[in-house]
């Protein structure tokens, strides 16, 4: 029986950006964003210890919740420990970095989770029998960003607009208003 192959990518480029980086002679002015540095993208697929995701409506409160990810990776060298000043990602281990989980099955890649890291917690082996250093990464999806956006009026909103048009206007307006506080 064939099992899916899980893939986990962490993108340490600057925080939550929904636009593609501007590429000279290919980018679209007013749509793409000017990148401030080369992206540092790290594939941690071979370090996965456990992945848990949840999203959707809760039965108790009957409310839709922000999607969440718990990604446990084996981190024997402390590369993903934000307190390890000699680690290769030391200055990059900050909240709001992008993380993406996919699964590949029968040559088809399925998206599992895309979101933004909220915390890194590293635990070391102890007397409990755990013999691996583990870094647990918590993340939320982009609905958390929309949830904390403060929008009181929608520019160019008119009566009779189609729902897709209104949503696009809200999203266009909220891009500059989102505060990166989790």
mmCIF file of N, CA and C in Angstrom, residues 16-150:
data_model
loop_
_atom_site.group_PDB
_atom_site.id
_atom_site.type_symbol
_atom_site.label_atom_id
_atom_site.label_comp_id
_atom_site.label_asym_id
_atom_site.label_seq_id
_atom_site.Cartn_x
_atom_site.Cartn_y
_atom_site.Cartn_z
ATOM 1 N N UNK A 16 3.888 38.234 6.652
ATOM 2 C CA UNK A 16 2.715 37.873 5.862
ATOM 3 C C UNK A 16 2.543 38.769 4.653
ATOM 4 N N UNK A 17 2.898 38.266 3.514
ATOM 5 C CA UNK A 17 2.706 38.989 2.264
ATOM 6 C C UNK A 17 1.875 38.097 1.358
ATOM 7 N N UNK A 18 0.875 38.672 0.745
ATOM 8 C CA UNK A 18 0.001 37.873 -0.094
ATOM 9 C C UNK A 18 0.332 38.022 -1.568
ATOM 10 N N UNK A 19 1.237 38.918 -1.899
ATOM 11 C CA UNK A 19 1.604 39.145 -3.296
ATOM 12 C C UNK A 19 2.917 38.440 -3.603
ATOM 13 N N UNK A 20 3.128 38.182 -4.868
ATOM 14 C CA UNK A 20 4.389 37.607 -5.305
ATOM 15 C C UNK A 20 5.447 38.705 -5.335
ATOM 16 N N UNK A 21 6.710 38.308 -5.119
ATOM 17 C CA UNK A 21 7.793 39.281 -5.162
ATOM 18 C C UNK A 21 7.974 39.795 -6.589
ATOM 19 N N UNK A 22 8.324 41.055 -6.688
ATOM 20 C CA UNK A 22 8.513 41.701 -7.988
ATOM 21 C C UNK A 22 9.788 41.181 -8.646
ATOM 22 N N UNK A 23 9.672 40.766 -9.888
ATOM 23 C CA UNK A 23 10.814 40.336 -10.678
ATOM 24 C C UNK A 23 10.917 41.285 -11.860
ATOM 25 N N UNK A 24 12.096 41.876 -12.043
ATOM 26 C CA UNK A 24 12.298 42.835 -13.132
ATOM 27 C C UNK A 24 11.928 42.180 -14.466
ATOM 28 N N UNK A 25 11.206 42.915 -15.299
ATOM 29 C CA UNK A 25 10.749 42.498 -16.628
ATOM 30 C C UNK A 25 9.696 41.389 -16.603
ATOM 31 N N UNK A 26 9.254 40.960 -15.414
ATOM 32 C CA UNK A 26 8.202 39.947 -15.336
ATOM 33 C C UNK A 26 7.089 40.343 -14.380
ATOM 34 N N UNK A 27 7.402 41.170 -13.385
ATOM 35 C CA UNK A 27 6.427 41.533 -12.367
ATOM 36 C C UNK A 27 5.387 42.504 -12.896
ATOM 37 N N UNK A 28 4.305 42.612 -12.156
ATOM 38 C CA UNK A 28 3.216 43.516 -12.535
ATOM 39 C C UNK A 28 3.185 44.653 -11.532
ATOM 40 N N UNK A 29 3.397 45.884 -12.024
ATOM 41 C CA UNK A 29 3.364 47.053 -11.155
ATOM 42 C C UNK A 29 1.987 47.189 -10.526
ATOM 43 N N UNK A 30 1.952 47.523 -9.239
ATOM 44 C CA UNK A 30 0.696 47.679 -8.528
ATOM 45 C C UNK A 30 0.130 46.364 -8.021
ATOM 46 N N UNK A 31 0.747 45.256 -8.399
ATOM 47 C CA UNK A 31 0.285 43.944 -7.946
ATOM 48 C C UNK A 31 1.363 43.237 -7.154
ATOM 49 N N UNK A 32 2.553 43.119 -7.728
ATOM 50 C CA UNK A 32 3.666 42.454 -7.044
ATOM 51 C C UNK A 32 4.282 43.417 -6.037
ATOM 52 N N UNK A 33 5.015 42.870 -5.072
ATOM 53 C CA UNK A 33 5.665 43.683 -4.057
ATOM 54 C C UNK A 33 7.170 43.606 -4.238
ATOM 55 N N UNK A 34 7.841 44.704 -3.900
ATOM 56 C CA UNK A 34 9.281 44.755 -3.995
ATOM 57 C C UNK A 34 9.859 43.997 -2.806
ATOM 58 N N UNK A 35 10.621 42.959 -3.085
ATOM 59 C CA UNK A 35 11.211 42.155 -2.017
ATOM 60 C C UNK A 35 12.408 42.880 -1.439
ATOM 61 N N UNK A 36 12.627 42.710 -0.117
ATOM 62 C CA UNK A 36 13.737 43.405 0.512
ATOM 63 C C UNK A 36 14.993 42.555 0.609
ATOM 64 N N UNK A 37 14.885 41.253 0.366
ATOM 65 C CA UNK A 37 16.061 40.389 0.389
ATOM 66 C C UNK A 37 15.694 39.055 -0.243
ATOM 67 N N UNK A 38 16.713 38.259 -0.494
ATOM 68 C CA UNK A 38 16.466 36.933 -1.051
ATOM 69 C C UNK A 38 15.748 36.076 -0.011
ATOM 70 N N UNK A 39 14.795 35.290 -0.476
ATOM 71 C CA UNK A 39 14.030 34.434 0.426
ATOM 72 C C UNK A 39 14.905 33.290 0.933
ATOM 73 N N UNK A 40 14.736 32.962 2.199
ATOM 74 C CA UNK A 40 15.391 31.797 2.791
ATOM 75 C C UNK A 40 14.288 30.770 2.997
ATOM 76 N N UNK A 41 14.283 29.752 2.148
ATOM 77 C CA UNK A 41 13.250 28.733 2.198
ATOM 78 C C UNK A 41 13.904 27.422 2.634
ATOM 79 N N UNK A 42 13.376 26.828 3.705
ATOM 80 C CA UNK A 42 13.978 25.635 4.291
ATOM 81 C C UNK A 42 12.980 24.475 4.217
ATOM 82 N N UNK A 43 13.423 23.376 3.650
ATOM 83 C CA UNK A 43 12.615 22.165 3.580
ATOM 84 C C UNK A 43 12.924 21.320 4.817
ATOM 85 N N UNK A 44 11.935 21.151 5.686
ATOM 86 C CA UNK A 44 12.123 20.362 6.911
ATOM 87 C C UNK A 44 11.395 19.021 6.823
ATOM 88 N N UNK A 45 11.055 18.605 5.616
ATOM 89 C CA UNK A 45 10.285 17.374 5.414
ATOM 90 C C UNK A 45 10.933 16.161 6.051
ATOM 91 N N UNK A 46 12.260 16.072 5.976
ATOM 92 C CA UNK A 46 12.951 14.896 6.516
ATOM 93 C C UNK A 46 13.133 14.969 8.035
ATOM 94 N N UNK A 47 12.653 16.046 8.663
ATOM 95 C CA UNK A 47 12.774 16.209 10.115
ATOM 96 C C UNK A 47 11.422 16.075 10.824
ATOM 97 N N UNK A 48 10.362 15.804 10.078
ATOM 98 C CA UNK A 48 9.019 15.752 10.655
ATOM 99 C C UNK A 48 8.899 14.626 11.672
ATOM 100 N N UNK A 49 8.390 14.979 12.849
ATOM 101 C CA UNK A 49 8.085 14.001 13.889
ATOM 102 C C UNK A 49 6.571 13.813 13.985
ATOM 103 N N UNK A 50 5.817 14.911 13.870
ATOM 104 C CA UNK A 50 4.357 14.861 13.938
ATOM 105 C C UNK A 50 3.776 16.136 13.329
ATOM 106 N N UNK A 51 2.632 15.988 12.685
ATOM 107 C CA UNK A 51 1.888 17.137 12.149
ATOM 108 C C UNK A 51 0.443 17.006 12.613
ATOM 109 N N UNK A 52 -0.088 18.092 13.156
ATOM 110 C CA UNK A 52 -1.499 18.142 13.526
ATOM 111 C C UNK A 52 -2.087 19.429 12.958
ATOM 112 N N UNK A 53 -3.211 19.326 12.299
ATOM 113 C CA UNK A 53 -3.908 20.513 11.803
ATOM 114 C C UNK A 53 -5.355 20.451 12.251
ATOM 115 N N UNK A 54 -5.966 21.619 12.389
ATOM 116 C CA UNK A 54 -7.402 21.678 12.619
ATOM 117 C C UNK A 54 -7.924 22.978 12.059
ATOM 118 N N UNK A 55 -9.158 22.939 11.663
ATOM 119 C CA UNK A 55 -9.834 24.120 11.122
ATOM 120 C C UNK A 55 -11.321 23.826 11.058
ATOM 121 N N UNK A 56 -12.085 24.861 10.818
ATOM 122 C CA UNK A 56 -13.516 24.662 10.662
ATOM 123 C C UNK A 56 -14.314 25.082 11.875
ATOM 124 N N UNK A 57 -15.515 24.569 11.961
ATOM 125 C CA UNK A 57 -16.453 24.959 13.005
ATOM 126 C C UNK A 57 -16.336 24.050 14.209
ATOM 127 N N UNK A 58 -16.373 24.652 15.392
ATOM 128 C CA UNK A 58 -16.356 23.862 16.617
ATOM 129 C C UNK A 58 -17.789 23.494 16.992
ATOM 130 N N UNK A 59 -17.961 22.289 17.470
ATOM 131 C CA UNK A 59 -19.301 21.822 17.834
ATOM 132 C C UNK A 59 -19.830 22.525 19.075
ATOM 133 N N UNK A 60 -18.951 22.852 20.014
ATOM 134 C CA UNK A 60 -19.402 23.460 21.264
ATOM 135 C C UNK A 60 -19.901 24.886 21.076
ATOM 136 N N UNK A 61 -19.116 25.718 20.417
ATOM 137 C CA UNK A 61 -19.500 27.129 20.290
ATOM 138 C C UNK A 61 -20.199 27.433 18.974
ATOM 139 N N UNK A 62 -20.222 26.469 18.056
ATOM 140 C CA UNK A 62 -20.847 26.648 16.742
ATOM 141 C C UNK A 62 -20.272 27.864 16.027
ATOM 142 N N UNK A 63 -18.964 28.089 16.176
ATOM 143 C CA UNK A 63 -18.283 29.178 15.501
ATOM 144 C C UNK A 63 -17.140 28.618 14.675
ATOM 145 N N UNK A 64 -16.855 29.306 13.565
ATOM 146 C CA UNK A 64 -15.710 28.908 12.758
ATOM 147 C C UNK A 64 -14.440 29.438 13.407
ATOM 148 N N UNK A 65 -13.428 28.589 13.451
ATOM 149 C CA UNK A 65 -12.172 28.928 14.101
ATOM 150 C C UNK A 65 -11.066 29.085 13.066
ATOM 151 N N UNK A 66 -10.060 29.844 13.442
ATOM 152 C CA UNK A 66 -8.865 29.980 12.631
ATOM 153 C C UNK A 66 -8.201 28.615 12.510
ATOM 154 N N UNK A 67 -7.691 28.292 11.326
ATOM 155 C CA UNK A 67 -6.957 27.050 11.144
ATOM 156 C C UNK A 67 -5.662 27.094 11.939
ATOM 157 N N UNK A 68 -5.251 25.950 12.474
ATOM 158 C CA UNK A 68 -4.043 25.896 13.290
ATOM 159 C C UNK A 68 -3.200 24.692 12.895
ATOM 160 N N UNK A 69 -1.903 24.835 13.100
ATOM 161 C CA UNK A 69 -0.943 23.778 12.805
ATOM 162 C C UNK A 69 -0.024 23.595 13.996
ATOM 163 N N UNK A 70 0.247 22.353 14.330
ATOM 164 C CA UNK A 70 1.313 22.006 15.258
ATOM 165 C C UNK A 70 2.259 21.115 14.478
ATOM 166 N N UNK A 71 3.467 21.584 14.286
ATOM 167 C CA UNK A 71 4.482 20.852 13.523
ATOM 168 C C UNK A 71 5.631 20.540 14.464
ATOM 169 N N UNK A 72 5.846 19.264 14.737
ATOM 170 C CA UNK A 72 6.975 18.844 15.578
ATOM 171 C C UNK A 72 8.080 18.338 14.662
ATOM 172 N N UNK A 73 9.266 18.919 14.822
ATOM 173 C CA UNK A 73 10.402 18.475 14.024
ATOM 174 C C UNK A 73 11.533 18.026 14.954
ATOM 175 N N UNK A 74 12.283 17.033 14.496
ATOM 176 C CA UNK A 74 13.460 16.574 15.230
ATOM 177 C C UNK A 74 14.537 17.625 14.996
ATOM 178 N N UNK A 75 15.050 18.176 16.086
ATOM 179 C CA UNK A 75 15.972 19.318 16.009
ATOM 180 C C UNK A 75 17.205 19.054 16.870
ATOM 181 N N UNK A 76 17.925 17.999 16.555
ATOM 182 C CA UNK A 76 19.074 17.588 17.360
ATOM 183 C C UNK A 76 20.160 18.655 17.441
ATOM 184 N N UNK A 77 20.327 19.463 16.393
ATOM 185 C CA UNK A 77 21.367 20.499 16.381
ATOM 186 C C UNK A 77 20.888 21.830 16.951
ATOM 187 N N UNK A 78 19.594 21.945 17.245
ATOM 188 C CA UNK A 78 19.058 23.201 17.752
ATOM 189 C C UNK A 78 18.938 24.277 16.676
ATOM 190 N N UNK A 79 18.862 23.864 15.406
ATOM 191 C CA UNK A 79 18.775 24.823 14.302
ATOM 192 C C UNK A 79 17.537 25.701 14.387
ATOM 193 N N UNK A 80 16.436 25.180 14.937
ATOM 194 C CA UNK A 80 15.173 25.911 14.991
ATOM 195 C C UNK A 80 14.842 26.386 16.401
ATOM 196 N N UNK A 81 15.824 26.413 17.258
ATOM 197 C CA UNK A 81 15.668 26.934 18.609
ATOM 198 C C UNK A 81 15.996 28.427 18.582
ATOM 199 N N UNK A 82 15.024 29.301 18.844
ATOM 200 C CA UNK A 82 15.281 30.743 18.772
ATOM 201 C C UNK A 82 16.305 31.244 19.784
ATOM 202 N N UNK A 83 16.644 30.444 20.783
ATOM 203 C CA UNK A 83 17.638 30.854 21.771
ATOM 204 C C UNK A 83 19.047 30.375 21.427
ATOM 205 N N UNK A 84 19.189 29.626 20.352
ATOM 206 C CA UNK A 84 20.491 29.128 19.928
ATOM 207 C C UNK A 84 21.165 30.175 19.035
ATOM 208 N N UNK A 85 21.998 31.011 19.631
ATOM 209 C CA UNK A 85 22.618 32.122 18.890
ATOM 210 C C UNK A 85 23.573 31.647 17.806
ATOM 211 N N UNK A 86 24.019 30.393 17.862
ATOM 212 C CA UNK A 86 24.917 29.886 16.824
ATOM 213 C C UNK A 86 24.168 29.098 15.748
ATOM 214 N N UNK A 87 22.840 29.034 15.850
ATOM 215 C CA UNK A 87 22.042 28.310 14.860
ATOM 216 C C UNK A 87 21.996 29.046 13.528
ATOM 217 N N UNK A 88 21.848 28.321 12.424
ATOM 218 C CA UNK A 88 21.858 28.940 11.096
ATOM 219 C C UNK A 88 20.673 29.867 10.828
ATOM 220 N N UNK A 89 19.583 29.737 11.588
ATOM 221 C CA UNK A 89 18.387 30.553 11.369
ATOM 222 C C UNK A 89 18.110 31.483 12.546
ATOM 223 N N UNK A 90 19.092 31.712 13.392
ATOM 224 C CA UNK A 90 18.912 32.444 14.645
ATOM 225 C C UNK A 90 18.121 33.741 14.479
ATOM 226 N N UNK A 91 18.526 34.622 13.602
ATOM 227 C CA UNK A 91 17.830 35.910 13.429
ATOM 228 C C UNK A 91 16.523 35.791 12.658
ATOM 229 N N UNK A 92 16.247 34.625 12.107
ATOM 230 C CA UNK A 92 15.042 34.434 11.292
ATOM 231 C C UNK A 92 13.890 33.788 12.056
ATOM 232 N N UNK A 93 14.148 33.259 13.231
ATOM 233 C CA UNK A 93 13.137 32.527 14.001
ATOM 234 C C UNK A 93 12.240 33.493 14.771
ATOM 235 N N UNK A 94 11.420 34.204 14.030
ATOM 236 C CA UNK A 94 10.498 35.184 14.591
ATOM 237 C C UNK A 94 9.079 34.833 14.166
ATOM 238 N N UNK A 95 8.077 35.336 14.863
ATOM 239 C CA UNK A 95 6.691 35.059 14.461
ATOM 240 C C UNK A 95 6.375 35.601 13.072
ATOM 241 N N UNK A 96 5.345 35.059 12.492
ATOM 242 C CA UNK A 96 4.772 35.450 11.216
ATOM 243 C C UNK A 96 5.593 35.007 9.999
ATOM 244 N N UNK A 97 6.465 34.051 10.173
ATOM 245 C CA UNK A 97 7.153 33.452 9.026
ATOM 246 C C UNK A 97 6.217 32.418 8.422
ATOM 247 N N UNK A 98 6.325 32.225 7.126
ATOM 248 C CA UNK A 98 5.387 31.349 6.418
ATOM 249 C C UNK A 98 5.764 29.877 6.573
ATOM 250 N N UNK A 99 4.739 29.023 6.658
ATOM 251 C CA UNK A 99 4.937 27.576 6.703
ATOM 252 C C UNK A 99 3.879 26.935 5.806
ATOM 253 N N UNK A 100 4.302 25.891 5.094
ATOM 254 C CA UNK A 100 3.380 25.210 4.189
ATOM 255 C C UNK A 100 3.577 23.706 4.316
ATOM 256 N N UNK A 101 2.460 22.993 4.425
ATOM 257 C CA UNK A 101 2.463 21.538 4.508
ATOM 258 C C UNK A 101 1.691 21.001 3.311
ATOM 259 N N UNK A 102 2.294 20.046 2.601
ATOM 260 C CA UNK A 102 1.623 19.381 1.485
ATOM 261 C C UNK A 102 1.822 17.879 1.625
ATOM 262 N N UNK A 103 1.014 17.130 0.903
ATOM 263 C CA UNK A 103 1.170 15.675 0.837
ATOM 264 C C UNK A 103 1.142 15.276 -0.629
ATOM 265 N N UNK A 104 2.079 14.439 -1.024
ATOM 266 C CA UNK A 104 2.139 13.962 -2.404
ATOM 267 C C UNK A 104 1.736 12.496 -2.420
ATOM 268 N N UNK A 105 0.737 12.187 -3.254
ATOM 269 C CA UNK A 105 0.228 10.829 -3.380
ATOM 270 C C UNK A 105 -0.053 10.558 -4.849
ATOM 271 N N UNK A 106 0.500 9.472 -5.368
ATOM 272 C CA UNK A 106 0.334 9.114 -6.786
ATOM 273 C C UNK A 106 0.693 10.280 -7.715
ATOM 274 N N UNK A 107 1.813 10.930 -7.423
ATOM 275 C CA UNK A 107 2.336 12.043 -8.224
ATOM 276 C C UNK A 107 1.438 13.275 -8.242
ATOM 277 N N UNK A 108 0.521 13.379 -7.297
ATOM 278 C CA UNK A 108 -0.330 14.561 -7.162
ATOM 279 C C UNK A 108 -0.043 15.173 -5.788
ATOM 280 N N UNK A 109 0.236 16.481 -5.773
ATOM 281 C CA UNK A 109 0.523 17.166 -4.518
ATOM 282 C C UNK A 109 -0.738 17.868 -4.028
ATOM 283 N N UNK A 110 -1.100 17.582 -2.776
ATOM 284 C CA UNK A 110 -2.301 18.136 -2.171
ATOM 285 C C UNK A 110 -1.909 19.132 -1.080
ATOM 286 N N UNK A 111 -2.520 20.319 -1.079
ATOM 287 C CA UNK A 111 -2.227 21.267 0.009
ATOM 288 C C UNK A 111 -2.905 20.809 1.298
ATOM 289 N N UNK A 112 -2.151 20.845 2.396
ATOM 290 C CA UNK A 112 -2.692 20.467 3.705
ATOM 291 C C UNK A 112 -2.874 21.706 4.576
ATOM 292 N N UNK A 113 -1.859 22.568 4.616
ATOM 293 C CA UNK A 113 -1.927 23.761 5.453
ATOM 294 C C UNK A 113 -0.952 24.801 4.925
ATOM 295 N N UNK A 114 -1.383 26.051 4.919
ATOM 296 C CA UNK A 114 -0.512 27.198 4.654
ATOM 297 C C UNK A 114 -0.840 28.246 5.693
ATOM 298 N N UNK A 115 0.184 28.780 6.330
ATOM 299 C CA UNK A 115 -0.084 29.771 7.361
ATOM 300 C C UNK A 115 1.170 30.454 7.844
ATOM 301 N N UNK A 116 1.076 30.994 9.060
ATOM 302 C CA UNK A 116 2.127 31.826 9.619
ATOM 303 C C UNK A 116 2.478 31.345 11.021
ATOM 304 N N UNK A 117 3.767 31.216 11.262
ATOM 305 C CA UNK A 117 4.263 30.693 12.534
ATOM 306 C C UNK A 117 3.992 31.695 13.657
ATOM 307 N N UNK A 118 3.509 31.167 14.792
ATOM 308 C CA UNK A 118 3.282 32.009 15.961
ATOM 309 C C UNK A 118 4.272 31.714 17.079
ATOM 310 N N UNK A 119 4.837 30.497 17.117
ATOM 311 C CA UNK A 119 5.807 30.195 18.177
ATOM 312 C C UNK A 119 6.687 29.008 17.814
ATOM 313 N N UNK A 120 7.856 28.984 18.473
ATOM 314 C CA UNK A 120 8.815 27.883 18.382
ATOM 315 C C UNK A 120 9.136 27.476 19.826
ATOM 316 N N UNK A 121 8.952 26.208 20.168
ATOM 317 C CA UNK A 121 9.272 25.731 21.513
ATOM 318 C C UNK A 121 10.164 24.504 21.371
ATOM 319 N N UNK A 122 11.362 24.583 21.943
ATOM 320 C CA UNK A 122 12.308 23.477 21.853
ATOM 321 C C UNK A 122 12.368 22.746 23.181
ATOM 322 N N UNK A 123 12.273 21.418 23.121
ATOM 323 C CA UNK A 123 12.425 20.578 24.304
ATOM 324 C C UNK A 123 13.592 19.620 24.064
ATOM 325 N N UNK A 124 14.299 19.310 25.125
ATOM 326 C CA UNK A 124 15.485 18.455 25.042
ATOM 327 C C UNK A 124 15.222 17.129 25.743
ATOM 328 N N UNK A 125 16.030 16.116 25.436
ATOM 329 C CA UNK A 125 15.852 14.820 26.092
ATOM 330 C C UNK A 125 15.933 14.952 27.611
ATOM 331 N N UNK A 126 15.121 14.148 28.283
ATOM 332 C CA UNK A 126 15.156 14.138 29.756
ATOM 333 C C UNK A 126 14.939 12.705 30.256
ATOM 334 N N UNK A 127 14.630 12.578 31.484
ATOM 335 C CA UNK A 127 14.458 11.259 32.076
ATOM 336 C C UNK A 127 13.153 10.562 31.681
ATOM 337 N N UNK A 128 12.298 11.246 30.915
ATOM 338 C CA UNK A 128 11.002 10.665 30.559
ATOM 339 C C UNK A 128 11.112 9.632 29.440
ATOM 340 N N UNK A 129 12.302 9.421 28.924
ATOM 341 C CA UNK A 129 12.471 8.445 27.859
ATOM 342 C C UNK A 129 12.553 9.080 26.487
ATOM 343 N N UNK A 130 12.221 10.332 26.379
ATOM 344 C CA UNK A 130 12.327 11.053 25.102
ATOM 345 C C UNK A 130 13.811 11.269 24.823
ATOM 346 N N UNK A 131 14.295 10.717 23.716
ATOM 347 C CA UNK A 131 15.717 10.824 23.430
ATOM 348 C C UNK A 131 16.030 11.748 22.262
ATOM 349 N N UNK A 132 15.064 12.543 21.863
ATOM 350 C CA UNK A 132 15.264 13.462 20.751
ATOM 351 C C UNK A 132 14.998 14.897 21.184
ATOM 352 N N UNK A 133 15.782 15.811 20.651
ATOM 353 C CA UNK A 133 15.466 17.232 20.826
ATOM 354 C C UNK A 133 14.385 17.554 19.801
ATOM 355 N N UNK A 134 13.314 18.150 20.262
ATOM 356 C CA UNK A 134 12.156 18.438 19.403
ATOM 357 C C UNK A 134 11.871 19.932 19.448
ATOM 358 N N UNK A 135 11.628 20.530 18.295
ATOM 359 C CA UNK A 135 11.110 21.893 18.246
ATOM 360 C C UNK A 135 9.684 21.809 17.740
ATOM 361 N N UNK A 136 8.770 22.344 18.519
ATOM 362 C CA UNK A 136 7.359 22.367 18.155
ATOM 363 C C UNK A 136 7.039 23.755 17.616
ATOM 364 N N UNK A 137 6.545 23.780 16.399
ATOM 365 C CA UNK A 137 6.197 25.037 15.729
ATOM 366 C C UNK A 137 4.683 25.128 15.686
ATOM 367 N N UNK A 138 4.149 26.221 16.215
ATOM 368 C CA UNK A 138 2.707 26.496 16.153
ATOM 369 C C UNK A 138 2.478 27.535 15.062
ATOM 370 N N UNK A 139 1.388 27.368 14.317
ATOM 371 C CA UNK A 139 1.083 28.313 13.241
ATOM 372 C C UNK A 139 -0.430 28.475 13.108
ATOM 373 N N UNK A 140 -0.833 29.586 12.514
ATOM 374 C CA UNK A 140 -2.237 29.858 12.220
ATOM 375 C C UNK A 140 -2.360 30.187 10.742
ATOM 376 N N UNK A 141 -3.553 29.995 10.191
ATOM 377 C CA UNK A 141 -3.725 30.318 8.781
ATOM 378 C C UNK A 141 -4.092 31.789 8.600
ATOM 379 N N UNK A 142 -4.264 32.211 7.370
ATOM 380 C CA UNK A 142 -4.493 33.626 7.064
ATOM 381 C C UNK A 142 -5.823 34.143 7.604
ATOM 382 N N UNK A 143 -6.740 33.269 7.978
ATOM 383 C CA UNK A 143 -7.988 33.746 8.575
ATOM 384 C C UNK A 143 -7.720 34.486 9.878
ATOM 385 N N UNK A 144 -6.639 34.149 10.574
ATOM 386 C CA UNK A 144 -6.269 34.875 11.799
ATOM 387 C C UNK A 144 -5.918 36.318 11.459
ATOM 388 N N UNK A 145 -5.254 36.524 10.342
ATOM 389 C CA UNK A 145 -4.908 37.886 9.924
ATOM 390 C C UNK A 145 -6.165 38.684 9.590
ATOM 391 N N UNK A 146 -7.108 38.032 8.927
ATOM 392 C CA UNK A 146 -8.362 38.717 8.614
ATOM 393 C C UNK A 146 -9.152 39.001 9.893
ATOM 394 N N UNK A 147 -9.062 38.101 10.855
ATOM 395 C CA UNK A 147 -9.788 38.253 12.113
ATOM 396 C C UNK A 147 -9.309 39.465 12.908
ATOM 397 N N UNK A 148 -8.014 39.787 12.838
ATOM 398 C CA UNK A 148 -7.493 40.904 13.614
ATOM 399 C C UNK A 148 -7.457 42.214 12.836
ATOM 400 N N UNK A 149 -7.846 42.192 11.560
ATOM 401 C CA UNK A 149 -7.879 43.426 10.766
ATOM 402 C C UNK A 149 -8.981 44.342 11.297
ATOM 403 N N UNK A 150 -8.681 45.610 11.404
ATOM 404 C CA UNK A 150 -9.647 46.592 11.883
ATOM 405 C C UNK A 150 -10.151 47.411 10.692
#
